Short mmCIF file of C-alpha atoms in Angstrom, two decimals:
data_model
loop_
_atom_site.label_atom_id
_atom_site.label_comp_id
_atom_site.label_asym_id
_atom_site.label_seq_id
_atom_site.Cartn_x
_atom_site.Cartn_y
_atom_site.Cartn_z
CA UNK A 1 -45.46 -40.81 -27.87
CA UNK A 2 -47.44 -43.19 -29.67
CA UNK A 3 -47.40 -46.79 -27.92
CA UNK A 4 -47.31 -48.36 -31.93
CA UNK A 5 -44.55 -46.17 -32.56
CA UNK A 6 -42.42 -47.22 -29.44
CA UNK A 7 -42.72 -50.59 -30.60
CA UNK A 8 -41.88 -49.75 -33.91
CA UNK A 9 -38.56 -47.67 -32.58
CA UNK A 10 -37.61 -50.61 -30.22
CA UNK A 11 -37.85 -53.29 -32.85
CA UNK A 12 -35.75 -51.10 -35.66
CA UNK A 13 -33.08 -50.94 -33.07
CA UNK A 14 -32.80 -54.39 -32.37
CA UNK A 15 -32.71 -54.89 -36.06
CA UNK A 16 -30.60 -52.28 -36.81
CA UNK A 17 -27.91 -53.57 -34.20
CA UNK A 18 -27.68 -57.18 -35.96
CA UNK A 19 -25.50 -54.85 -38.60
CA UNK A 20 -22.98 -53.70 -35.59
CA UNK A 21 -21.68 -56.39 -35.03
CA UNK A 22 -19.81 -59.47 -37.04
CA UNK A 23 -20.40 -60.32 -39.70
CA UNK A 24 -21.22 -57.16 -40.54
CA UNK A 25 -19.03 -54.54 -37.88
CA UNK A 26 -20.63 -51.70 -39.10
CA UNK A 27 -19.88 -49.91 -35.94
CA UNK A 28 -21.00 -46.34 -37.04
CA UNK A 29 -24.41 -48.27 -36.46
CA UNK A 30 -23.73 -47.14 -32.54
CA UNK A 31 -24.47 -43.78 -33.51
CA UNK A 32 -28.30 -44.93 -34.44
CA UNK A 33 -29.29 -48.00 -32.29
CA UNK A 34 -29.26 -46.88 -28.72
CA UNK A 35 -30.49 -43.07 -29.86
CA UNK A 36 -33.67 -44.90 -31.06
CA UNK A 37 -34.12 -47.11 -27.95
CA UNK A 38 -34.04 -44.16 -26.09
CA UNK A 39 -36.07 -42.50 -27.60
CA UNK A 40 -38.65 -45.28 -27.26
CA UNK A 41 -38.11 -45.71 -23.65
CA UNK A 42 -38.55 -41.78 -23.31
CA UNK A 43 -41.31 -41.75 -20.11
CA UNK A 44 -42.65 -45.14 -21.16
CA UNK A 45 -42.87 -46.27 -17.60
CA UNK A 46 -41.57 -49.36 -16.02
CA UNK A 47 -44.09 -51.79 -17.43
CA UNK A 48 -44.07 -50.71 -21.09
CA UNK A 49 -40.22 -49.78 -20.88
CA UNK A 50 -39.69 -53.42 -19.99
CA UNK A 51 -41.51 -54.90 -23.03
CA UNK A 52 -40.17 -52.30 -25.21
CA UNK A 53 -36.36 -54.02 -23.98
CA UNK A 54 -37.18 -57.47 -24.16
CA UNK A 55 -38.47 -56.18 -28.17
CA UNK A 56 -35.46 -55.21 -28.68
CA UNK A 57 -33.48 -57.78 -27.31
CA UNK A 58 -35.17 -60.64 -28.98
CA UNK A 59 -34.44 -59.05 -32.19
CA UNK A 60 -31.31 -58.48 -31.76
CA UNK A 61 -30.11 -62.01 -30.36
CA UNK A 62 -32.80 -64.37 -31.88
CA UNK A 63 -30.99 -62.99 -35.48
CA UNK A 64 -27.13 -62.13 -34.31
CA UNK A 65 -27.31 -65.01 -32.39
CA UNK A 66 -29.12 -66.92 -34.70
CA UNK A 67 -26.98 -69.93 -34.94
CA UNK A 68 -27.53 -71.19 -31.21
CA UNK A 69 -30.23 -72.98 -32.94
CA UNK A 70 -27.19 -74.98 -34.26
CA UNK A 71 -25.62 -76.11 -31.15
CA UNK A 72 -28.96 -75.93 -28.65
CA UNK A 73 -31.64 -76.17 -31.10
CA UNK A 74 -35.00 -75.53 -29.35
CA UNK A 75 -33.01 -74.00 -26.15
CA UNK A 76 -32.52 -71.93 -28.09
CA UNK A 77 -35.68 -69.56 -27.56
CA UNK A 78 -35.50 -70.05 -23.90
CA UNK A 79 -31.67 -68.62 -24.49
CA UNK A 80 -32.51 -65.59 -26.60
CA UNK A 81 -35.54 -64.12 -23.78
CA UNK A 82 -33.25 -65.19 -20.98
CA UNK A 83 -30.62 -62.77 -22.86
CA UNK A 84 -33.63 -60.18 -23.87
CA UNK A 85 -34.59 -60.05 -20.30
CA UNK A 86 -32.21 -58.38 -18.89
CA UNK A 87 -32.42 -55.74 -21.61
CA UNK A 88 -35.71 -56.04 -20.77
CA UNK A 89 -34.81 -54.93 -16.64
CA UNK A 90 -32.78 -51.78 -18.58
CA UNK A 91 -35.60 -50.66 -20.32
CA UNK A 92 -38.50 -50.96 -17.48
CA UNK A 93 -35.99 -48.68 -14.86
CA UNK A 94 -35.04 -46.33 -17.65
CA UNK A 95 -38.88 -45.62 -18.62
CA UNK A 96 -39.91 -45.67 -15.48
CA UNK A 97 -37.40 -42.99 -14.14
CA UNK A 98 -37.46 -40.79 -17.27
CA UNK A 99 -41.40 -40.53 -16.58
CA UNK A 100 -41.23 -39.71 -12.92
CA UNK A 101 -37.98 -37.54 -13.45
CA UNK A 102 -38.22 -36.36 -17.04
CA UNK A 103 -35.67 -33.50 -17.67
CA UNK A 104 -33.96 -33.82 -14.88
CA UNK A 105 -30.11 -33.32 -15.38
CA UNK A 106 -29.14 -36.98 -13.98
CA UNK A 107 -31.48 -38.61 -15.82
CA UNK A 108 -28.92 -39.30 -18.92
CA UNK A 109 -26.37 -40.66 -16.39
CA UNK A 110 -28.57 -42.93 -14.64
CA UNK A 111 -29.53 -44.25 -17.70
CA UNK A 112 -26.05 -45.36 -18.84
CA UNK A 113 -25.54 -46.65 -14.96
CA UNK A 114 -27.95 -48.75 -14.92
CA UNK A 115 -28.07 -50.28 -18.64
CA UNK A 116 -23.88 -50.94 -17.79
CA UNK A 117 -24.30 -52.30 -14.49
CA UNK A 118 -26.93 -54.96 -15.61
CA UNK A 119 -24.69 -55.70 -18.79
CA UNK A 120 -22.01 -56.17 -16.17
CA UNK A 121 -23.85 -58.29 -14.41
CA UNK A 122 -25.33 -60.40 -17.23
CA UNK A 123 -21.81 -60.76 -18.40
CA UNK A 124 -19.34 -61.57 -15.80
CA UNK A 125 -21.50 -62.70 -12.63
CA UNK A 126 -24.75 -64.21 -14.09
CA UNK A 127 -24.82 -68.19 -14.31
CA UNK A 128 -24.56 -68.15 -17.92
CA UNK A 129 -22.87 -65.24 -18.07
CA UNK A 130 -22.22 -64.32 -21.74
CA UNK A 131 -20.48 -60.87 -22.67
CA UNK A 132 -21.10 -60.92 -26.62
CA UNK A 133 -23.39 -58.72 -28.49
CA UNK A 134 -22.97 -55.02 -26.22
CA UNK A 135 -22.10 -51.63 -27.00
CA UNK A 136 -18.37 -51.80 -26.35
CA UNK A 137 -18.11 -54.81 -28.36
CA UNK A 138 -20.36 -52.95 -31.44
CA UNK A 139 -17.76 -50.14 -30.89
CA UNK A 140 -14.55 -52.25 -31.69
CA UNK A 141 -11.43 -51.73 -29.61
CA UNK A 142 -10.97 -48.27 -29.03
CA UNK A 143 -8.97 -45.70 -27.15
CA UNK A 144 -10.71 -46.42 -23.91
CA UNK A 145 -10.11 -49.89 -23.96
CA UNK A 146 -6.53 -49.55 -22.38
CA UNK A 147 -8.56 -46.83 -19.63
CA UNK A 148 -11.58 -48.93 -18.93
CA UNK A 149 -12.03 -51.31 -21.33
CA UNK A 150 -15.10 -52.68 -23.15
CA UNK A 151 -17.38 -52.34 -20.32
CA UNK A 152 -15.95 -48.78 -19.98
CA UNK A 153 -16.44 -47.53 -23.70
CA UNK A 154 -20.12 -49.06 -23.58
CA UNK A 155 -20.88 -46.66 -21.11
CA UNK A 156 -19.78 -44.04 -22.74
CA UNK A 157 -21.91 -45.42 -26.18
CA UNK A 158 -24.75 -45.39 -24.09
CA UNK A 159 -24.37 -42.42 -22.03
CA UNK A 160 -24.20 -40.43 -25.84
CA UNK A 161 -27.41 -42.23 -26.66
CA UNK A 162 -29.43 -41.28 -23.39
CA UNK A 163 -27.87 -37.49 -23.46
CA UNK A 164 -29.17 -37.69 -26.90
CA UNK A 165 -32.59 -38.95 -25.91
CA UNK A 166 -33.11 -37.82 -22.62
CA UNK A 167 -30.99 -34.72 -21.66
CA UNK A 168 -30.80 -31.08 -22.65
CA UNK A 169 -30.04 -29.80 -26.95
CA UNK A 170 -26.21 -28.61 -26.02
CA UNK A 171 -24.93 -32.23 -25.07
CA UNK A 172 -26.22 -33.59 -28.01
CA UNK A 173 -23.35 -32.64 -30.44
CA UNK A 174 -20.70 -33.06 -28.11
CA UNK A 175 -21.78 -36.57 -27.06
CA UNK A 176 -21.57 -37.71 -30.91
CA UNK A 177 -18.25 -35.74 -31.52
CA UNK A 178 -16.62 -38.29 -28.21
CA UNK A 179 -18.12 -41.03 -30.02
CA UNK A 180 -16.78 -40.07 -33.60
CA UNK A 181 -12.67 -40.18 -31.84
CA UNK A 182 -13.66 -43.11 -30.20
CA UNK A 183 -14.08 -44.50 -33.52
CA UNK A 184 -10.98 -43.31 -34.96
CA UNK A 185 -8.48 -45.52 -35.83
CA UNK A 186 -5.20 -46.40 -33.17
CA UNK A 187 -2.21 -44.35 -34.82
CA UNK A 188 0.49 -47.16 -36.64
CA UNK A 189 1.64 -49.72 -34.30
CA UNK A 190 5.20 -47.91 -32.69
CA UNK A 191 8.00 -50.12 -32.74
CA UNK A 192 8.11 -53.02 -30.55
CA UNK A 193 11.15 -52.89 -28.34
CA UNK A 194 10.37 -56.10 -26.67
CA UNK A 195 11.62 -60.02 -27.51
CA UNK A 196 10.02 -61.06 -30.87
CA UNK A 197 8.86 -64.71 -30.73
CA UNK A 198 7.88 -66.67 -33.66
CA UNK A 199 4.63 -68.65 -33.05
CA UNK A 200 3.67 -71.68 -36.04
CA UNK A 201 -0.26 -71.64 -35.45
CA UNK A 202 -2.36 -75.09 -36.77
CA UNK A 203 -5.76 -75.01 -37.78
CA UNK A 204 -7.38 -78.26 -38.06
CA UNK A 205 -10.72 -79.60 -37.03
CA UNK A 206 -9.91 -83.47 -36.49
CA UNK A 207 -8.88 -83.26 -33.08
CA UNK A 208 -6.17 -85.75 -33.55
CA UNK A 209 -2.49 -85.78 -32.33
CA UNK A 210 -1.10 -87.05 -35.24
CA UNK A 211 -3.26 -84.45 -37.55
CA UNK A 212 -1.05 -81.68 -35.35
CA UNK A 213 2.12 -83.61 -34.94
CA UNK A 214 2.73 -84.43 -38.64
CA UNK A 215 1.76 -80.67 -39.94
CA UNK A 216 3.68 -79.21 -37.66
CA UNK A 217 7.10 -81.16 -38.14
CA UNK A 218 6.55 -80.95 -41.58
CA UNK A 219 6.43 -76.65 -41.53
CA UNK A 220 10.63 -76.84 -40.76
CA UNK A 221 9.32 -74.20 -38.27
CA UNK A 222 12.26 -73.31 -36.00
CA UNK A 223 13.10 -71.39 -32.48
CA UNK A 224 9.28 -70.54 -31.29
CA UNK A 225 5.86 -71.48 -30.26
CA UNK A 226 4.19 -74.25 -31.62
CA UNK A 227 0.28 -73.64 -30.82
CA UNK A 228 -2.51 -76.06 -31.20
CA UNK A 229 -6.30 -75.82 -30.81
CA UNK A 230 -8.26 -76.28 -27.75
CA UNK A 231 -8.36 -80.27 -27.35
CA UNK A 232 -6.17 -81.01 -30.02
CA UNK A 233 -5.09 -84.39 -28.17
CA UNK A 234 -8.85 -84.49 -26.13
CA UNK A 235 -7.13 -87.33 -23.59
CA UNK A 236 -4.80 -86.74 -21.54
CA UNK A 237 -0.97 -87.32 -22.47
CA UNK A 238 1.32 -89.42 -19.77
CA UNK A 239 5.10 -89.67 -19.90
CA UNK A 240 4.75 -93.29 -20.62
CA UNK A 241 2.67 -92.82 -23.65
CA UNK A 242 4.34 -92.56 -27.08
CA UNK A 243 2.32 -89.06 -27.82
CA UNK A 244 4.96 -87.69 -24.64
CA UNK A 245 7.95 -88.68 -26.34
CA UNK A 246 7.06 -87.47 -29.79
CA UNK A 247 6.06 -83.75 -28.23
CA UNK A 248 9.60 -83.83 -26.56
CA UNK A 249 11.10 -85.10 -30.02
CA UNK A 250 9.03 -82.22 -31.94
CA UNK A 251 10.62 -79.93 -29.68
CA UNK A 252 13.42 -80.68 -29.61
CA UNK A 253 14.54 -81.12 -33.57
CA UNK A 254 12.63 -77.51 -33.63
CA UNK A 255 14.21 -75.72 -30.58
CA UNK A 256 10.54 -74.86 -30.00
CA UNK A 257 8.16 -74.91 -27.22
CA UNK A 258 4.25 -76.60 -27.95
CA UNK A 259 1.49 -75.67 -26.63
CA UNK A 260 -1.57 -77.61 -27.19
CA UNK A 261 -4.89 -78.34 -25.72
CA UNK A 262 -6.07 -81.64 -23.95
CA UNK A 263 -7.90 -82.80 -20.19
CA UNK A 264 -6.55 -83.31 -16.98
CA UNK A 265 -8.79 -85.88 -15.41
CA UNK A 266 -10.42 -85.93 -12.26
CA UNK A 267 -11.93 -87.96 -9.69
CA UNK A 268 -15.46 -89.17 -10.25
CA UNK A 269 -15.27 -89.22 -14.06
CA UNK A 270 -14.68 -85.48 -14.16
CA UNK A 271 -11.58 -83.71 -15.95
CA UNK A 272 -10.19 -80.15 -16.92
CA UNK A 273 -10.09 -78.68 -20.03
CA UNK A 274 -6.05 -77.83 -19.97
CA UNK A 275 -3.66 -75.88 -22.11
CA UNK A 276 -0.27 -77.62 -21.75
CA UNK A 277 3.46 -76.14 -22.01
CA UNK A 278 6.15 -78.46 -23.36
CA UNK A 279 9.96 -78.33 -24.75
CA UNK A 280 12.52 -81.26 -24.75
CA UNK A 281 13.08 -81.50 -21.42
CA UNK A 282 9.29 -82.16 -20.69
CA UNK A 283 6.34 -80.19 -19.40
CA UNK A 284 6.78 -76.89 -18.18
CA UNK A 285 3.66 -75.72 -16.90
CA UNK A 286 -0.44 -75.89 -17.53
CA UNK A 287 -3.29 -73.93 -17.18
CA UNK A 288 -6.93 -75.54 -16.47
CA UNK A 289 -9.62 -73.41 -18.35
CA UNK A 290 -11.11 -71.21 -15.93
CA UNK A 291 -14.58 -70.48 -17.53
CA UNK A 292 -15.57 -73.59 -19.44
CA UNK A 293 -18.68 -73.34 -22.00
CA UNK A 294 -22.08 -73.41 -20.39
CA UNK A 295 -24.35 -76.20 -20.97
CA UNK A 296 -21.38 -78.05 -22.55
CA UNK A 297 -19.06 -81.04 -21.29
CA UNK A 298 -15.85 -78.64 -21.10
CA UNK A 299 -14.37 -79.80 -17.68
CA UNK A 300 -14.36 -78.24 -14.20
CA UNK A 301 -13.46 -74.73 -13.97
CA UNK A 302 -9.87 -73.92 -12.95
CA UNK A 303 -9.07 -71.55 -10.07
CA UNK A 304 -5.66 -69.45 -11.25
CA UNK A 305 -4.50 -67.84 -14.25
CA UNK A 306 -1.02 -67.48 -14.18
CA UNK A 307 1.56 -67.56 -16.86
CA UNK A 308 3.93 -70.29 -18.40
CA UNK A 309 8.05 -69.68 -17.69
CA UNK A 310 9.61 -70.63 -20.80
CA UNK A 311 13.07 -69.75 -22.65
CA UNK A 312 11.23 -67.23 -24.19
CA UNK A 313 9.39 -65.51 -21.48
CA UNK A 314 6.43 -65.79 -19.56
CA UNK A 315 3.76 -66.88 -22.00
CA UNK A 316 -0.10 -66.50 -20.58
CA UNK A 317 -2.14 -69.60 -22.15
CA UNK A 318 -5.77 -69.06 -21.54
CA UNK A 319 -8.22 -70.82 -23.06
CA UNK A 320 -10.57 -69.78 -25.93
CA UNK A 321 -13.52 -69.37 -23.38
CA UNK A 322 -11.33 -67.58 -20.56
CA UNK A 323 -10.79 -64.54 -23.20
CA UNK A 324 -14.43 -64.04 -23.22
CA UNK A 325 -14.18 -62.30 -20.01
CA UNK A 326 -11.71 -59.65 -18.56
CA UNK A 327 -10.79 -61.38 -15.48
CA UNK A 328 -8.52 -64.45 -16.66
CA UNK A 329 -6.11 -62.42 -19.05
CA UNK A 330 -5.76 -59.54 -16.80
CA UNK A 331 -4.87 -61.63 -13.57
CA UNK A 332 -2.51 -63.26 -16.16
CA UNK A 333 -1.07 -60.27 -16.95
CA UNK A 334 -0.59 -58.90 -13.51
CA UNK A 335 0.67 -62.05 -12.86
CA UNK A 336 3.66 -61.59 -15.43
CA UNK A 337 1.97 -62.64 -18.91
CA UNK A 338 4.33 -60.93 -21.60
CA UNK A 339 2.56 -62.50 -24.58
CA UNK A 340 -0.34 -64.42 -25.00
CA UNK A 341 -0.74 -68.03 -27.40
CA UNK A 342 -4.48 -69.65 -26.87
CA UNK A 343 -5.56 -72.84 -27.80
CA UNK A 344 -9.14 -71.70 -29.17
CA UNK A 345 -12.11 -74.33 -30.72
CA UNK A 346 -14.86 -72.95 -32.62
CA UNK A 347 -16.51 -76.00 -34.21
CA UNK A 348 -17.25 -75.49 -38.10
CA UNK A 349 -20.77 -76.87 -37.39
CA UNK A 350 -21.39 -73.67 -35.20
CA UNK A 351 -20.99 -71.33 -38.28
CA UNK A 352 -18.88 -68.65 -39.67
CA UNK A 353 -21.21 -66.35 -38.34
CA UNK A 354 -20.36 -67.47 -34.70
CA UNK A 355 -16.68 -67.86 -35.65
CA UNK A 356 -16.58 -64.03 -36.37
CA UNK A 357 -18.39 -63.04 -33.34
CA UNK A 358 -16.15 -65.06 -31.26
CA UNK A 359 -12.86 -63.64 -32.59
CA UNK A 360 -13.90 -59.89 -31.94
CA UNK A 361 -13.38 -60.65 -27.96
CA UNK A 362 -9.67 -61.64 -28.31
CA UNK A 363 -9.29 -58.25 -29.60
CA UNK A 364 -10.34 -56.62 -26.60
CA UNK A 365 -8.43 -58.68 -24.22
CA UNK A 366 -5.47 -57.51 -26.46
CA UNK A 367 -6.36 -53.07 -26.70
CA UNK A 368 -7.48 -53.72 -22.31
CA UNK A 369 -3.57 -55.24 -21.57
CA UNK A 370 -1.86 -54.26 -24.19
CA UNK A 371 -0.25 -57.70 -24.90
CA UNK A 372 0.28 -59.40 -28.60
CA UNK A 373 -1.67 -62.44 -28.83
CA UNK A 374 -1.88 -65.68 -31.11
CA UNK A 375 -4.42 -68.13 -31.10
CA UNK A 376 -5.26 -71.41 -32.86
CA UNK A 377 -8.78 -72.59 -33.36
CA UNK A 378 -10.07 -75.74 -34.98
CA UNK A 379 -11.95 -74.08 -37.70
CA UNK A 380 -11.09 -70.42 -37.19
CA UNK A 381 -10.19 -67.95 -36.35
CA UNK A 382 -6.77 -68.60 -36.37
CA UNK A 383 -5.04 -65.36 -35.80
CA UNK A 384 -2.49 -62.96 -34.99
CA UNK A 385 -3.46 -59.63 -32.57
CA UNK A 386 -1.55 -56.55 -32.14
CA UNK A 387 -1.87 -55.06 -28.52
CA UNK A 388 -4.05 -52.05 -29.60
CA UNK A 389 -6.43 -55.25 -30.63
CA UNK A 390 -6.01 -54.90 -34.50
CA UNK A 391 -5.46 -58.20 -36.22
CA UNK A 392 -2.70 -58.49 -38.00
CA UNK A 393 -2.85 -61.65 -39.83
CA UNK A 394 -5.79 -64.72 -39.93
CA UNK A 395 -6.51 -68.18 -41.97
CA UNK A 396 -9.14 -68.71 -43.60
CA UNK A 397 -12.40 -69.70 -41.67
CA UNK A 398 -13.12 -73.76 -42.18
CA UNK A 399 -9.88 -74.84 -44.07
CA UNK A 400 -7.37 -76.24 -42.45
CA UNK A 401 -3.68 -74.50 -42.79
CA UNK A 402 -0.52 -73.18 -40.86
CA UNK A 403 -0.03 -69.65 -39.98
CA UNK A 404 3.02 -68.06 -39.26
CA UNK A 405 3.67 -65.09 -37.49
CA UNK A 406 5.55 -63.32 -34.21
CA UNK A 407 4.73 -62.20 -30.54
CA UNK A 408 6.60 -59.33 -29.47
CA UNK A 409 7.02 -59.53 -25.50
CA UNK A 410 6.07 -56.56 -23.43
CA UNK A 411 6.25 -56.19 -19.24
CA UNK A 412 4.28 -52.92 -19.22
CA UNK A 413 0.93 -52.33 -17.81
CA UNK A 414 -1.80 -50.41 -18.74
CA UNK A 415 -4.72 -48.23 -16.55
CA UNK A 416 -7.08 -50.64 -17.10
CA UNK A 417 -4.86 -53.56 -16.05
CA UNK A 418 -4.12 -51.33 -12.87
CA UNK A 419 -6.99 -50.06 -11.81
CA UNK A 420 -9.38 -49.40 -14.79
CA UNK A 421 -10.82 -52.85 -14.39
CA UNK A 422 -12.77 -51.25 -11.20
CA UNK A 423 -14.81 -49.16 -13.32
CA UNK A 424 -17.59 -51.45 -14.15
CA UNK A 425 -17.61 -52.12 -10.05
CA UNK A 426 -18.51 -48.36 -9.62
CA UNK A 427 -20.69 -48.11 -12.45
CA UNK A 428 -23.23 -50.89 -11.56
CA UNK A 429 -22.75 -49.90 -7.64
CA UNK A 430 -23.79 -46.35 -8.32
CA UNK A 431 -27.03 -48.01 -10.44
CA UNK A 432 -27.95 -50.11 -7.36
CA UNK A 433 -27.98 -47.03 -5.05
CA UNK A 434 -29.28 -44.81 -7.29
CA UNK A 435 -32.30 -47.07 -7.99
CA UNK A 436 -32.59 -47.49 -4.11
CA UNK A 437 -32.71 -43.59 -2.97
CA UNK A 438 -35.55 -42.94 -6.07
CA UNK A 439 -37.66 -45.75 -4.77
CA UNK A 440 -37.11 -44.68 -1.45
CA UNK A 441 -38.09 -40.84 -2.18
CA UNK A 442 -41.02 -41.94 -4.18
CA UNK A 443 -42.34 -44.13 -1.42
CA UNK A 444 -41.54 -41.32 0.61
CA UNK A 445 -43.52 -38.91 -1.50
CA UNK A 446 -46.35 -41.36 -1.55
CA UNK A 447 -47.02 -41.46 1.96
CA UNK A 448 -46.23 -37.73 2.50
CA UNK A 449 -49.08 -37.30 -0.03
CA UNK A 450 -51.47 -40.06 1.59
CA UNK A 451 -51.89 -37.90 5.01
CA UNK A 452 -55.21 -35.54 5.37
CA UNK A 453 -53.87 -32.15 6.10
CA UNK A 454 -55.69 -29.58 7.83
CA UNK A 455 -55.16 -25.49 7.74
CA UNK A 456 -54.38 -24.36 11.22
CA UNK A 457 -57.66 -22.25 11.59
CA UNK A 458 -59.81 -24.98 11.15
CA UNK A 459 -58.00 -26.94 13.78
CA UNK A 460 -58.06 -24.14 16.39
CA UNK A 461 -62.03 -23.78 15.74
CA UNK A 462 -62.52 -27.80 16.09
CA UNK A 463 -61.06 -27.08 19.46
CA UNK A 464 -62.82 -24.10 20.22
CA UNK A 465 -66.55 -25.26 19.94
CA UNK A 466 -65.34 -28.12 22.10
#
């Protein structure tokens, strides 16, 4: 293929992918953008298959990320290629495997392997590991997400793309007919059998107690969950302090339990970010943010995840960050998490655009444990999930407001809360192998091919006229 044309493939894709994912969600978009990367990596080789990645990387996250610029400003480039460079890795093993192997029947699944395992990697396990903008999160929540999850149905986005690109005619047609159910809709929500809990959610971006407190015994909200943002009191709150006695007041007079967002100091001027649990009779529990914001004061990390015991069940209270990732809401839910409230903070000066973004991964935490979920941001989204990760109600992005709405309590678990959570683990194991043995053989090959060989004859004649 034409090197101009690769480039040309590589960059549509990028661009094309913007439109996958919020504000956009055109997710039939999946069907087109990873096709036409493959195609461009088709037998590029290492060094071109690594440019043609970091192409469409940069494309994609200097203009779906765009508004980094608004919270890093000139970081912000060194952000985008750090992100575009591990695309970049994808590509370079992909084109340099489908040259030295093209046709072979593996080649498809390698591909998928390895582009997952490095996702994985960038992710979950990376310094500044950030999961948005993949293929499972372009694909929505789907009917793998309870199986595998979002790392699970990428794979399986990408695997169609590479059978497409890089294996045989037959599995082209089938791979597009797994990802047309996987974009099906859930069936209707079945009836919830579980506790119902009313949650009163408050959306307000002045980080002030009194914002929160006045709003919310003003609703005449009664028996529930009242949920604020993510440092909605940012200091922390003391029995002594008059803020203590009014929480305990508040829920009291509204048989209620609050949860709100505020810091746990530390020694040496350092603090955790902390979602705390309160009803009349005081505090009931708290949970330090286990994966605070990169680059960001957001406190120290926290080491568990476990759920809140209240009169209405065992409440998980992650915060906003933590339900970027699988790890913190799954260990809450094997822990006991029936229901899910997060205090969230999306700052309006970070955009709608980000807003958006950010509430599509709630949505998958939701579909992978099947769990009901309200959260309460500062400037949106405020919202309501069902646990097949459909959103059932939201405010308005930037005004502030109340929402009302329920929690229905569930003890089940799913496959990927069991066991499906591994699947990732295999995935980018079998990449790191798999890249292993084919350097190995072709190293082996090399040297094989490096040594003189000589036909027996001529060898017995050298000896002979010795």
């Amino acid at each position: 293929m034409n090197t101009k044309l690769r480039y040309l493939l590589a960059f549509l894709s990028g661009g094309i992918a913007v439109f996958a994912f919020p504000p956009f969600s055109w997710k039939v978009l999946v069907l087109v953008v990873w096709p036409l990367l493959f195609v461009a990596l088709r037998g590029a080789g290492f060094k071109t298959g690594t440019r043609l990645g970091v192409v469409h990387g940069l494309v994609l996250y200097a203009i779906g990320l765009s508004w980094f610029w608004h919270i890093f400003s000139a970081i912000s480039i060194a952000l985008w290629l750090m992100l575009a460079l591990f695309t970049g890795l994808a590509g370079g093993l992909i084109g340099w495997v489908s040259l030295r192997h093209r046709g072979a029947r593996w080649l498809p699944l390698y591909a998928a392997a390895v582009w997952t395992g490095i996702e994985y990697f960038r992710s979950e396990w990376f310094y500044l590991r950030f999961p948005w903008m993949t293929p499972g999160l372009a694909l929505g929540p789907s009917w793998l997400s309870p199986w595998i999850g979002v790392y699970g149905a990428g794979f399986v986005v990408v695997l169609v793309a590479a059978w497409w690109a890089l294996g045989k005619a037959p599995w082209r047609c089938l791979g597009f007919a797994v990802l047309g159910l996987l974009m099906s809709p859930f069936p209707t929500t079945v009836y919830e059998a579980g506790k119902e809990v009313p949650v009163l959610t408050v959306q307000n971006e002045n980080n002030d107690f009194v914002s929160y407190h006045d709003a919310s015994r003003t609703s005449g909200f009664q028996d529930g969950v009242i949920l604020w943002p993510e440092y909605s009191t940012p200091y922390e709150v003391r029995p002594e302090q008059a803020e203590w006695a009014k929480l305990k007041s508040l829920a009291a007079d509204a048989r209620s339990v609050v949860v709100f967002g505020t810091v746990k100091p530390l020694a040496a001027a350092k603090h955790y970010n902390v979602a705390r649990t309160m009803d009349e009779s005081g505090e009931l529990g708290w949970h330090a943010k286990n994966r605070p914001v990169h680059l960001m004061d957001d406190g120290e990390p926290g080491k568990t995840a476990v759920p809140v015991k209240t009169r209405f069940g065992h409440l998980g209270t992650p915060i906003c960050f933590d339900c970027d990732y699988t790890e913190v809401v799954r260990r809450m839910t094997v822990a006991g998490a029936e229901g899910f409230v997060v205090p969230s903070m999306d700052a309006a000066s970070w955009s709608a655009r980000e807003h958006l973004q950010h509430a599509e991964l709630f949505r998958h935490r939701a579909a992978e444990n099947a769990r009901w979920f309200a959260i309460a941001s500062t400037s949106g989204m405020t919202q309501f999930i069902d646990p097949r990760g459909r959103r059932v109600k939201s405010l308005p992005l930037m005004e502030p407001g109340i929402l009302r709405g329920s929690i229905w309590l569930r003890d089940d678990r799913t496959f990927f809360n069991r066991a499906g959570w591994v699947f990732p683990w295999i995935v980018s194991g079998a990449a790191v192998i798999g890249t292993a043995a084919l350097i190995f053989m072709g190293r082996k090959r090399r040297v094989v091919s490096s040594v003189e060989v000589f036909p027996p004859d001529a060898v017995l004649e050298g000896d002979a006229k010795r």
